[in-house]
XYZ file of C-alpha atoms in Angstrom:
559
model
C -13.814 -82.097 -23.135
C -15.960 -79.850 -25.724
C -16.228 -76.216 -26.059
C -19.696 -75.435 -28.024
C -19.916 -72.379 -30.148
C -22.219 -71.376 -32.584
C -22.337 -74.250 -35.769
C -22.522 -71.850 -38.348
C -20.086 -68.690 -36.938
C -17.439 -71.821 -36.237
C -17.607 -73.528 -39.859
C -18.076 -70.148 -41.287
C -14.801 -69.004 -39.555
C -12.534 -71.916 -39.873
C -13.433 -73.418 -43.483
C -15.371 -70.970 -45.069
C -18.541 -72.721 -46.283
C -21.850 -74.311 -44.439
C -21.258 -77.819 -44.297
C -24.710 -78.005 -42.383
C -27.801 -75.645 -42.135
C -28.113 -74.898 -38.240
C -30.245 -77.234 -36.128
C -31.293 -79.206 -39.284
C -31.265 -83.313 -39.003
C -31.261 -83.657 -43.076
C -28.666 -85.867 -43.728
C -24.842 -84.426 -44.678
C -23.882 -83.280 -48.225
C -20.610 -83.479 -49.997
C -19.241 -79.659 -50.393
C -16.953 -80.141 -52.852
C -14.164 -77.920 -54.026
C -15.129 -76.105 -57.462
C -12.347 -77.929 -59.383
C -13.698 -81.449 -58.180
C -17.067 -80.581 -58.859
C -16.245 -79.248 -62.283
C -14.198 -82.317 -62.880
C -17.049 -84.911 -61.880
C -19.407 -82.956 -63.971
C -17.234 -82.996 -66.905
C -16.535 -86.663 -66.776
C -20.475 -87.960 -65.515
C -20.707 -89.467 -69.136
C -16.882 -90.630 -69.778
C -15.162 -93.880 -69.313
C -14.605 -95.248 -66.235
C -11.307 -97.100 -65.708
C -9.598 -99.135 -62.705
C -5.921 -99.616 -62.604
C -4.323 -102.236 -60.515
C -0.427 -102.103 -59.658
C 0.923 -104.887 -57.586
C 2.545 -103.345 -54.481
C 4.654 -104.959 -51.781
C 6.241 -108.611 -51.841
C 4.679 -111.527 -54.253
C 3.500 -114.689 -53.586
C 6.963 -115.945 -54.427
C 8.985 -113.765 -52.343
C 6.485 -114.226 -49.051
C 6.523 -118.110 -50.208
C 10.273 -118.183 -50.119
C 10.399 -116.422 -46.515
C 8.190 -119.416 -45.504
C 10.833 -121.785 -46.622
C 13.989 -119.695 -45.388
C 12.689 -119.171 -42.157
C 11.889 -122.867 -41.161
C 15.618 -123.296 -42.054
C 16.858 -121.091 -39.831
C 19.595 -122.107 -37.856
C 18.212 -120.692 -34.692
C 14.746 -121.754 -35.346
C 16.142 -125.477 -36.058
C 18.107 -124.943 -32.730
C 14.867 -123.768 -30.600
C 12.761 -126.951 -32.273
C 15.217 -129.568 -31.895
C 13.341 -131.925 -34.022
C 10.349 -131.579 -32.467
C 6.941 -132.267 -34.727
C 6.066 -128.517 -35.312
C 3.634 -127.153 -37.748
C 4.074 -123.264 -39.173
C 0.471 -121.242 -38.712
C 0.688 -117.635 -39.758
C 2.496 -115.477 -41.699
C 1.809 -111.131 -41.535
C 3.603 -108.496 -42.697
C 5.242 -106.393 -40.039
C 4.972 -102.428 -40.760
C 7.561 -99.431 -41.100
C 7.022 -96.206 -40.174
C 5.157 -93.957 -42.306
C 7.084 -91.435 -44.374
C 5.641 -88.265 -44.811
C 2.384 -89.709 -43.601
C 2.590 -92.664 -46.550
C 3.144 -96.413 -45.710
C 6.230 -97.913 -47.344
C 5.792 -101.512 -48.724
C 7.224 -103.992 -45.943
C 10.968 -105.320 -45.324
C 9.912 -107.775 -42.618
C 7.822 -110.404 -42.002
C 6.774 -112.448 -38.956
C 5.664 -115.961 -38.499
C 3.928 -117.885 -35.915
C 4.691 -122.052 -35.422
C 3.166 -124.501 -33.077
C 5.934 -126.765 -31.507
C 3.482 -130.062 -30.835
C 6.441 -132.089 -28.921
C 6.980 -129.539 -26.340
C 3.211 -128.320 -26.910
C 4.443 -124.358 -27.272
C 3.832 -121.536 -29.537
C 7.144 -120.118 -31.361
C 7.637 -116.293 -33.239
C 9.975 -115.636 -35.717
C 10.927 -112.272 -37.267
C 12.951 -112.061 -40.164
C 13.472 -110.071 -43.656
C 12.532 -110.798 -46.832
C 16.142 -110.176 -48.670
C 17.504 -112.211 -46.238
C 19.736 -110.099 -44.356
C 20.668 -110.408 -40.872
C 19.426 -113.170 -38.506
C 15.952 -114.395 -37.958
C 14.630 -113.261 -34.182
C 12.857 -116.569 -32.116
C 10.701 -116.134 -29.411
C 8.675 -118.218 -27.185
C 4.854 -116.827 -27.618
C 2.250 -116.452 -24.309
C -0.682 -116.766 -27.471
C -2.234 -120.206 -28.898
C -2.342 -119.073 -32.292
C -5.457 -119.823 -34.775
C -5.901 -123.076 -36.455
C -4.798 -122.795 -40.221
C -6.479 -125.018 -42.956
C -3.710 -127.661 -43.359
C -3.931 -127.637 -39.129
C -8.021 -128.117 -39.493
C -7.542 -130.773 -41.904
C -5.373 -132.994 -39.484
C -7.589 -132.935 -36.853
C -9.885 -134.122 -39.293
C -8.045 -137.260 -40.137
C -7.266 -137.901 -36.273
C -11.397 -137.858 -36.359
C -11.192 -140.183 -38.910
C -9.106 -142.930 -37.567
C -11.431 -142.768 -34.391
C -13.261 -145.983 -34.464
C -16.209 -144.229 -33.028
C -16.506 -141.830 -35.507
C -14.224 -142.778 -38.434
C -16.652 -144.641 -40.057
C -19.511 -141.789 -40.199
C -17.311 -139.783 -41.869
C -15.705 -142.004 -44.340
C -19.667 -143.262 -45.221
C -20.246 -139.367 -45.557
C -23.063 -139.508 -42.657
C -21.685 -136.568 -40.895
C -19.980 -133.686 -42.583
C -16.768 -131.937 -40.548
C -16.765 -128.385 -40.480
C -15.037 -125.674 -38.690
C -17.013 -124.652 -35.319
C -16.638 -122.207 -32.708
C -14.595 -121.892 -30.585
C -11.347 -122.866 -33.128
C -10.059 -124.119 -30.394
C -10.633 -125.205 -26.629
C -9.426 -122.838 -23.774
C -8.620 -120.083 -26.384
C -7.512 -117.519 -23.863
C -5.075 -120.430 -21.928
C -1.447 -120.088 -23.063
C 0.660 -122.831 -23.895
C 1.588 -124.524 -20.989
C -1.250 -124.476 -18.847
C -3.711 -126.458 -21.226
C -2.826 -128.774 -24.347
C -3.531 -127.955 -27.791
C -7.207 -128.954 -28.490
C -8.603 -128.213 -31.639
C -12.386 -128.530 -32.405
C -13.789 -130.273 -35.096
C -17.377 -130.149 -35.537
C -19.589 -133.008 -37.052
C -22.951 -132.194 -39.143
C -25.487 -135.152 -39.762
C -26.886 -135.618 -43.143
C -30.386 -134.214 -41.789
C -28.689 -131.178 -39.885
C -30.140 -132.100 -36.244
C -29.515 -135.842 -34.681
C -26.209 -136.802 -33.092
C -24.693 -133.230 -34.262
C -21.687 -133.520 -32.479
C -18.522 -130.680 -31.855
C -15.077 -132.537 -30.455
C -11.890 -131.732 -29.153
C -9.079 -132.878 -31.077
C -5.758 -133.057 -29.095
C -3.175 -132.315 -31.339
C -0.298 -133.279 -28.670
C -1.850 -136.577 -27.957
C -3.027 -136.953 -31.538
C -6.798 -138.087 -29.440
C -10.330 -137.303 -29.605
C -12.467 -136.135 -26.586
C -15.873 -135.549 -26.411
C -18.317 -133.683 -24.188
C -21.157 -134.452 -21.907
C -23.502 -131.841 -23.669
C -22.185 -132.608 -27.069
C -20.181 -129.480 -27.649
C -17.241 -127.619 -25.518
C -18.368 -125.193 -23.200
C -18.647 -121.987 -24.980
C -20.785 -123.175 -27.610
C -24.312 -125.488 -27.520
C -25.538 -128.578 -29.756
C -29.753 -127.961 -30.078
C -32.039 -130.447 -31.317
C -32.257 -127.770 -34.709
C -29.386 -125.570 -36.486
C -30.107 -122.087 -37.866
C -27.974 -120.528 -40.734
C -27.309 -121.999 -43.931
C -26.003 -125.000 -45.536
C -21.909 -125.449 -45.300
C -20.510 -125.956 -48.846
C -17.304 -127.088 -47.421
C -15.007 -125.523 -49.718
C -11.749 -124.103 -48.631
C -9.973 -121.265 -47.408
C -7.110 -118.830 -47.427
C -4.313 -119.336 -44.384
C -2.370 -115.939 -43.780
C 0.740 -115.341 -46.019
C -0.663 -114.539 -49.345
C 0.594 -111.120 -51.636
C -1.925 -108.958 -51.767
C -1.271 -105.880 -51.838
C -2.100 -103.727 -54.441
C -2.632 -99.615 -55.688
C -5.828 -98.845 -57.136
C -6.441 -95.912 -59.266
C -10.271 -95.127 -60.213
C -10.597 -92.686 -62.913
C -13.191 -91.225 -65.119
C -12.207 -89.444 -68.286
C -8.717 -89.343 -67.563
C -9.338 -87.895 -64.452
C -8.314 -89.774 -61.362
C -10.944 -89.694 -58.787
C -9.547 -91.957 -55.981
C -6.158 -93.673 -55.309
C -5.309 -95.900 -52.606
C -3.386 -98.917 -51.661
C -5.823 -102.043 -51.200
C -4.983 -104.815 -48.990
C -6.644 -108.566 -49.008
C -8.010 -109.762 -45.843
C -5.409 -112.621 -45.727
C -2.267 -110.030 -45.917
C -3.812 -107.077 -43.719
C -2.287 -106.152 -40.423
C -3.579 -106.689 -36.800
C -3.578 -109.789 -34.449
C -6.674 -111.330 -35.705
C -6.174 -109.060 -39.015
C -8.598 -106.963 -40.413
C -10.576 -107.663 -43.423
C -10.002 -105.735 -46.198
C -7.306 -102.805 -45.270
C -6.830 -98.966 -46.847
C -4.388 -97.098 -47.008
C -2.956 -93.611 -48.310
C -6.601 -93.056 -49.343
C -6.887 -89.677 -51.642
C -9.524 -88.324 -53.458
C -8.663 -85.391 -56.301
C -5.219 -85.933 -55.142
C -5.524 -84.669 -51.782
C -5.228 -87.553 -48.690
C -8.127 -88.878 -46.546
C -7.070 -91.250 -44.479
C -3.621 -93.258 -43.437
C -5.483 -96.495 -42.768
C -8.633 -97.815 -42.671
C -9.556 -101.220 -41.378
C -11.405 -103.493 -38.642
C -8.942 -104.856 -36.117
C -11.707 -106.181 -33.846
C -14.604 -108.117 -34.259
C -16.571 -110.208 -31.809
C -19.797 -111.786 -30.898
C -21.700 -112.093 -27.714
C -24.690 -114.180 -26.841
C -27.980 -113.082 -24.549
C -27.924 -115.256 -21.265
C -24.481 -116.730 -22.240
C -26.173 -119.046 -24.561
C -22.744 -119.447 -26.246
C -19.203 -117.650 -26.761
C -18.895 -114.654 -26.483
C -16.178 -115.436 -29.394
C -13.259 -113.198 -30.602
C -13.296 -113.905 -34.173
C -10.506 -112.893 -37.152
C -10.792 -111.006 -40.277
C -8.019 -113.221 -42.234
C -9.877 -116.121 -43.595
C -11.133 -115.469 -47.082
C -14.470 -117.764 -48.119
C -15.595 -118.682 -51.207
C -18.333 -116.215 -53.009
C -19.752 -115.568 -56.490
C -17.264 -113.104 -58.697
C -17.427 -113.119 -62.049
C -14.624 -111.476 -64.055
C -10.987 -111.190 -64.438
C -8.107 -111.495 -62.048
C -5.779 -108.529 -62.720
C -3.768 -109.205 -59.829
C -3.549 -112.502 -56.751
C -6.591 -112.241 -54.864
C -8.228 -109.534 -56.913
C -10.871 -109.636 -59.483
C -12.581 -106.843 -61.757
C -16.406 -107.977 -61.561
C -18.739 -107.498 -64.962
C -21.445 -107.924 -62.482
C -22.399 -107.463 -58.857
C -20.820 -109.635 -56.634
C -22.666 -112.318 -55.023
C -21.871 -113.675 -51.188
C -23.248 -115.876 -48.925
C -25.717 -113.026 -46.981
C -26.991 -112.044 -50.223
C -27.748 -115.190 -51.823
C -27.610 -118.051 -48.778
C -25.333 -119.962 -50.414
C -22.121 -121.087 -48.669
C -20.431 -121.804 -52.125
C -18.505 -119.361 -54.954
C -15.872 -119.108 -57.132
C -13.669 -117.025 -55.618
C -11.480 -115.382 -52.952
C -10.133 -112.271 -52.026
C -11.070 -108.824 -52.948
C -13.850 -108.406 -55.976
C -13.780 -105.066 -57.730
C -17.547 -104.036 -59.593
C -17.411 -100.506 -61.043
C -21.093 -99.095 -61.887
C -22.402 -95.755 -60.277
C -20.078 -96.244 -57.481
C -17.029 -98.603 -56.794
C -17.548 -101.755 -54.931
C -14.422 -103.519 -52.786
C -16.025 -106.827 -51.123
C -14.650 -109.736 -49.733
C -16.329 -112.785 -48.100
C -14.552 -114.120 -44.545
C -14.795 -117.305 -42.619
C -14.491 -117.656 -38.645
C -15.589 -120.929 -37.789
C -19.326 -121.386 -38.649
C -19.426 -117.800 -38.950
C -19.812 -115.651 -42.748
C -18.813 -112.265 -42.367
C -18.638 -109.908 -45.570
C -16.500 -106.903 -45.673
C -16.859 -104.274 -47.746
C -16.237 -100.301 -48.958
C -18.474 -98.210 -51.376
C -17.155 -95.309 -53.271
C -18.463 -92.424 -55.308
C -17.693 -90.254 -57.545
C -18.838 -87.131 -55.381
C -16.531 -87.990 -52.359
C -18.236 -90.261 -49.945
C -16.831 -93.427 -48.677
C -19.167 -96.085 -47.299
C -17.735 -98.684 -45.199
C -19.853 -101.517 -44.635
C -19.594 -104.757 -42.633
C -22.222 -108.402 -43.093
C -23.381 -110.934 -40.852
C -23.961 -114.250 -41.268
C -23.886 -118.022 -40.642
C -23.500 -121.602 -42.104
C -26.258 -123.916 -39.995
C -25.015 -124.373 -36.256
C -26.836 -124.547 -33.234
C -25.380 -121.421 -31.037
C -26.743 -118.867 -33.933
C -30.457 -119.670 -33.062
C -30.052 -118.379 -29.522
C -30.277 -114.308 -29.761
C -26.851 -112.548 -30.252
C -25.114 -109.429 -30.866
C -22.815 -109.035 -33.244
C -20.128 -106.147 -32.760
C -17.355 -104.809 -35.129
C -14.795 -102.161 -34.659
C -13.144 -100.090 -37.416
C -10.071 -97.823 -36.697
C -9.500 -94.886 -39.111
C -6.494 -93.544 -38.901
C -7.390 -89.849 -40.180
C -4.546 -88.024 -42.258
C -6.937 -84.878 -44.124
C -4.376 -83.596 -46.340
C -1.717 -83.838 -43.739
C -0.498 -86.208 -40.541
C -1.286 -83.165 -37.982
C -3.343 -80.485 -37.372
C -6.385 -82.425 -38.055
C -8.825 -81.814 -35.425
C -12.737 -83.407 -34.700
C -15.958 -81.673 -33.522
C -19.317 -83.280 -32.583
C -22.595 -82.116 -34.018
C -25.230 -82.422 -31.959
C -28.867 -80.325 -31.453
C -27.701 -77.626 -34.309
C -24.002 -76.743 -32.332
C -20.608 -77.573 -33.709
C -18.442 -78.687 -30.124
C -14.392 -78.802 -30.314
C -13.555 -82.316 -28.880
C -10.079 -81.018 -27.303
C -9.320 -84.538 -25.520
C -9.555 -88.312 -25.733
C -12.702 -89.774 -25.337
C -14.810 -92.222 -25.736
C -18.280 -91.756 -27.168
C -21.894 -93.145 -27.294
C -24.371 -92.812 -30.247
C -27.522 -91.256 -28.240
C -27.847 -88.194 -30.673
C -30.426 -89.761 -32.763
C -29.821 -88.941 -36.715
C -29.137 -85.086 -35.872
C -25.241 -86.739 -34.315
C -22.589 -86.648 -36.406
C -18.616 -85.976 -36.123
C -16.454 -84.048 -38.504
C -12.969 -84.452 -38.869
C -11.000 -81.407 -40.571
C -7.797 -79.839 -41.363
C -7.290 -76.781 -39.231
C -4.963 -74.896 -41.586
C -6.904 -75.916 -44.967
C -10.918 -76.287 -43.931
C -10.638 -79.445 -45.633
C -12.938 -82.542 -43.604
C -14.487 -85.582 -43.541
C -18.256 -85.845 -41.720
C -18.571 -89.474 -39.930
C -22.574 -89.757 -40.175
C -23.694 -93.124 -38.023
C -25.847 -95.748 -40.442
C -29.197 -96.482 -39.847
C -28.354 -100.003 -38.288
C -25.222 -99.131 -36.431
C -27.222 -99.958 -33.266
C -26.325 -98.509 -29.485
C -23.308 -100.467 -27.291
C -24.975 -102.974 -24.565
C -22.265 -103.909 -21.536
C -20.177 -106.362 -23.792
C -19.670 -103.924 -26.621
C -18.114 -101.297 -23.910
C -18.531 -98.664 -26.524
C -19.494 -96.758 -29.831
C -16.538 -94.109 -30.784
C -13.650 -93.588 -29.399
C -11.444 -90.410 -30.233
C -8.014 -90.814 -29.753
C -3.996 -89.639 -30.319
C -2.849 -91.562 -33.186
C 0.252 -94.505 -31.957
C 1.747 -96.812 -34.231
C 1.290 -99.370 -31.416
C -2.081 -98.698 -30.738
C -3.560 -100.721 -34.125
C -5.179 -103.352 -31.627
C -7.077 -103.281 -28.679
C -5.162 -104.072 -25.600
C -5.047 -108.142 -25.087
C -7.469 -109.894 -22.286
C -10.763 -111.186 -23.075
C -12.777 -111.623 -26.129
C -14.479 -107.996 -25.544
C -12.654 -104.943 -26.831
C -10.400 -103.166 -24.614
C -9.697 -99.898 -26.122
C -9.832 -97.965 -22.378
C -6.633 -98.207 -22.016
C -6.198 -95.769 -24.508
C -8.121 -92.452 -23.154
C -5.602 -91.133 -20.718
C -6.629 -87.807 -21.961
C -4.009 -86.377 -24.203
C -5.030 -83.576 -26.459
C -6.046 -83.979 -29.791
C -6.878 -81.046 -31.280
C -4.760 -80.180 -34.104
C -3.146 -83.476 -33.942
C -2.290 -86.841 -35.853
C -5.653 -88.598 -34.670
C -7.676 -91.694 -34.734
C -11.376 -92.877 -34.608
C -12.599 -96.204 -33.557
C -16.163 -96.708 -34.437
C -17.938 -99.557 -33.432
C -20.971 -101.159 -34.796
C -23.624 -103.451 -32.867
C -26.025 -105.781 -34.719
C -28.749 -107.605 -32.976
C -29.694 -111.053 -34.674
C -32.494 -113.316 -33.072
C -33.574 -115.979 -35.267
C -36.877 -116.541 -32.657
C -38.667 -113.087 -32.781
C -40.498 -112.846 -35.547
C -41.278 -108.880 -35.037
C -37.831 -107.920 -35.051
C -36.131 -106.371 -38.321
C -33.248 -108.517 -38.139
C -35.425 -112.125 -37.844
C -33.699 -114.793 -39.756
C -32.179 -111.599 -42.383
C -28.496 -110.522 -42.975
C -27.640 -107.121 -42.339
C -24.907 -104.360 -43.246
C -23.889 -102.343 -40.962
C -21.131 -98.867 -40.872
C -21.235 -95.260 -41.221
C -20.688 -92.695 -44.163
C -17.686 -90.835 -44.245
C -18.570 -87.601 -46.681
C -16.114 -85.317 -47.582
C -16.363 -81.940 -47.439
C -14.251 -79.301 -49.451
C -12.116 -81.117 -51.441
């Protein structure tokens, strides 16, 4: 529901200033406060300067919960000895305290009981105190590297293929799907994890297999691959370095400060891919974002990214946003899984290369700052990253890409889904209006949203009581939603249980959601999805054998 007045009377009356001239499609500017803008001015010349502080548990506290909860009594009870393997680690949120996010008590693991082929949950806390919580899981949860690398050995002691791969005439690598009849629970199908099998030259007698890991036994299919994904007699993308990746459980979490003559410009907490929250995570997490000390946003992140194929071709996959790849960083580590670059960092998009020197979250300070990381999901190379300036814009930005497969040459659409959870200088009273043909509309209930305003549609977020906002202006290759993607914004009462899409199939389900509760001067969030279009066969299309970034511009105004 939207009430449309007047653009100018409405910003005029609520905040004060003209954030945009009236029926005008020139893109949004910053309107900053005259403080800010006097600051910036001051300090255009002066030093820049990043400061790291580690935040939330280390390596060796989360490695110690590892340890302590796999000798749990009641976990020991529950696995009786069975051959059990432990596959994920996350953090498990508190509540926000006056609208900031406290470092985590609790963690919670996820462990694959092979004898009785079941998935197990444990919740516990990382002093120790009180008793660890078991659970039996409905979920097959994601192959970790250590699970990957058995099912490559079983490979290896097959005497049909065992002797390719120790003569190095095929190459394993990690496919898609992870794993066969993803969506079955344990139970109803037996743990089958795929390994897939690259020939020296890249075409003949490619091969993807099932790899029981109950039976310890290799299976193979009549087409050459399981049935979501598709062996052709030619792979797209580019050459698999091989090299390895992060499992969850890693510290990484971490404040940043960026400053510029003394002046601190932003501050927010920075979380690595591997440690950030969600089911499948969510690449690399913000949170208790301020700029000039005044807040921007509770949480920023991806929970949900996916990939559909035209005609079925392959997939469509639900991939994850935990598994940091190797790409080219050079500089220093200040803190685990951060580096401060000297130059621009390099990933696997931007140079087609598969290989690097590092994971986790590069830093590169020059006219703006640069947060990227590089992540894996099966043959997949996704890179995800945030811009930000000086004069109070945040870019968010997502990459596509792919190590040589055969699904990727069949036409696809990648899709991506950020949530930001909007806190403009307080939790509440924040309220969002659509611009749209030179009018300002009040967006008073849940909704979701399509993109068919051409460049003149944009959405501003503000503080009711201060005139303080934040303009969400679509990017140039955010694309429109086709069936699959379901959708392009969604506008909705912030929940803390509401971080991930409702679970079913590999598309989003965020509809569950808009049961029209009121959101004007409220606690809200925004979903925004992007859709990127990648066909390796038609030559006349933009995207034709070329990575792309995709995301919007958040721009903020009066601060």
């Amino acid at each position: 529901m939207r009430r449309w007045l007047s653009l100018s009377a409405m910003l005029v009356a609520i905040t004060g200033v003209t954030i945009f001239t009236a029926a005008s499609s020139t893109r949004a500017t910053a309107v900053l406060g005259p403080e800010a803008a006097a600051s910036i001015k001051k300090n255009a010349q002066e030093s820049h300067s990043i400061t790291i502080t580690p935040w939330g548990p280390d390596q060796q506290t989360v490695d110690a919960a590892k340890r302590k909860v796999l000798s749990d009594p009641l976990l020991i009870k529950y696995l009786n000895g069975a051959r059990h393997r432990l596959l994920s680690f996350e953090y498990v949120d508190r509540e926000k305290v006056s609208g900031r996010f406290l470092p985590p008590e609790e963690y919670r693991v996820s462990i694959f009981d092979y004898t009785n082929n079941r998935a197990l949950q444990a919740r516990g806390r990382f002093d120790g105190a009180g008793p660890v919580e078991v659970t039996e899981a409905a979920y097959q949860p994601l192959p970790d590297g250590e699970e990957f690398a058995e099912a490559v050995d079983i490979v290896a002691q097959d005497p049909k293929f065992g002797p390719a791969i120790r003569n190095r005439d095929v190459t394993p690598y990690e496919p898609m799907p992870a794993l066969v009849d993803i969506d079955l629970p344990p139970g109803r199908v037996e743990r089958t994890v795929t390994v897939g099998l690259m020939p020296k030259d890249g075409s003949t007698d490619h091969e993807i297999v099932g790899v029981n890991m109950i039976k310890r036994t290799v299976s193979r299919y009549g087409t050459g691959a399981p049935a979501t994904a598709t062996i052709n007699s030619h792979s797209c993308g580019i050459p698999n370095a091989g090299q390895s990746s992060t499992s969850q459980g890693t510290a990484g979490q971490w404040q940043m400060s960026i400053s510029r003559g003394g002046v601190e410009i932003w501050n927010m907490l920075v979380i690595r891919p591997s440690a950030s929250s969600g089911r499948n995570s969510s690449g690399i997490e913000l949170r208790n974002v301020k700029y000039m000390g005044k807040l921007v946003l509770a949480r920023a992140h991806e929970p949900v990214l996916n990939v559909s194929y035209d005609r079925n071709a392959c997939g469509p996959f639900r991939d994850w946003s935990w598994q940091e790849g190797m790409f080219q960083a050079t500089g220093t580590d200040v803190a685990p899984g951060i580096r401060l670059c000297t130059s621009k960092p390099t990933t696997a998009i931007d140079s087609g290369n598969d290989s690097g020197n590092f994971r986790g979250v590069a830093v590169y300070d020059r006219e703006e700052v640069q947060l990227v990381s590089e992540l894996n999901a099966g043959w997949y190379r996704y890179i995800s990253e945030w811009y930000f300036t000086d004069d109070g814009r945040i870019r968010p930005r997502f990459g596509f890409g792919a190590t040589a497969n055969g699904c990727v040459c069949a036409a696809h659409n990648h899709h991506v889904y950020w949530r930001f959870d909007f806190d403009v200088i307080t939790p509440e009273e924040n309220s969002v209006f659509e611009l749209r043909g030179g009018s300002l509309g009040l967006i008073e209930k849940e909704v979701m949203q399509l993109r068919q305003g051409g460049p003149d549609q944009r959405w501003l977020v503000m503080n009711n009581s201060s005139g303080e906002g934040v303009v969400i202006e679509p990017g140039p290759q955010d694309g429109n939603v086709n069936k699959y993607g379901r959708g392009d914004l969604w506008l909705l009462l912030n929940k803390a249980a509401e971080i991930d899409d409702v679970n079913g199939s590999s598309a989003i389900n965020i509809a569950p959601y808009v049961n029209g509760e009121t959101i004007a001067r409220s606690d809200l969030v925004v979903w925004y999805a992007a859709h990127w279009n990648h066909d390796h066969n038609d030559t006349n299309s933009k995207h034709h054998g070329g990575p792309a970034r995709v995301g919007p511009e958040l721009i903020l105004q009066k601060y």
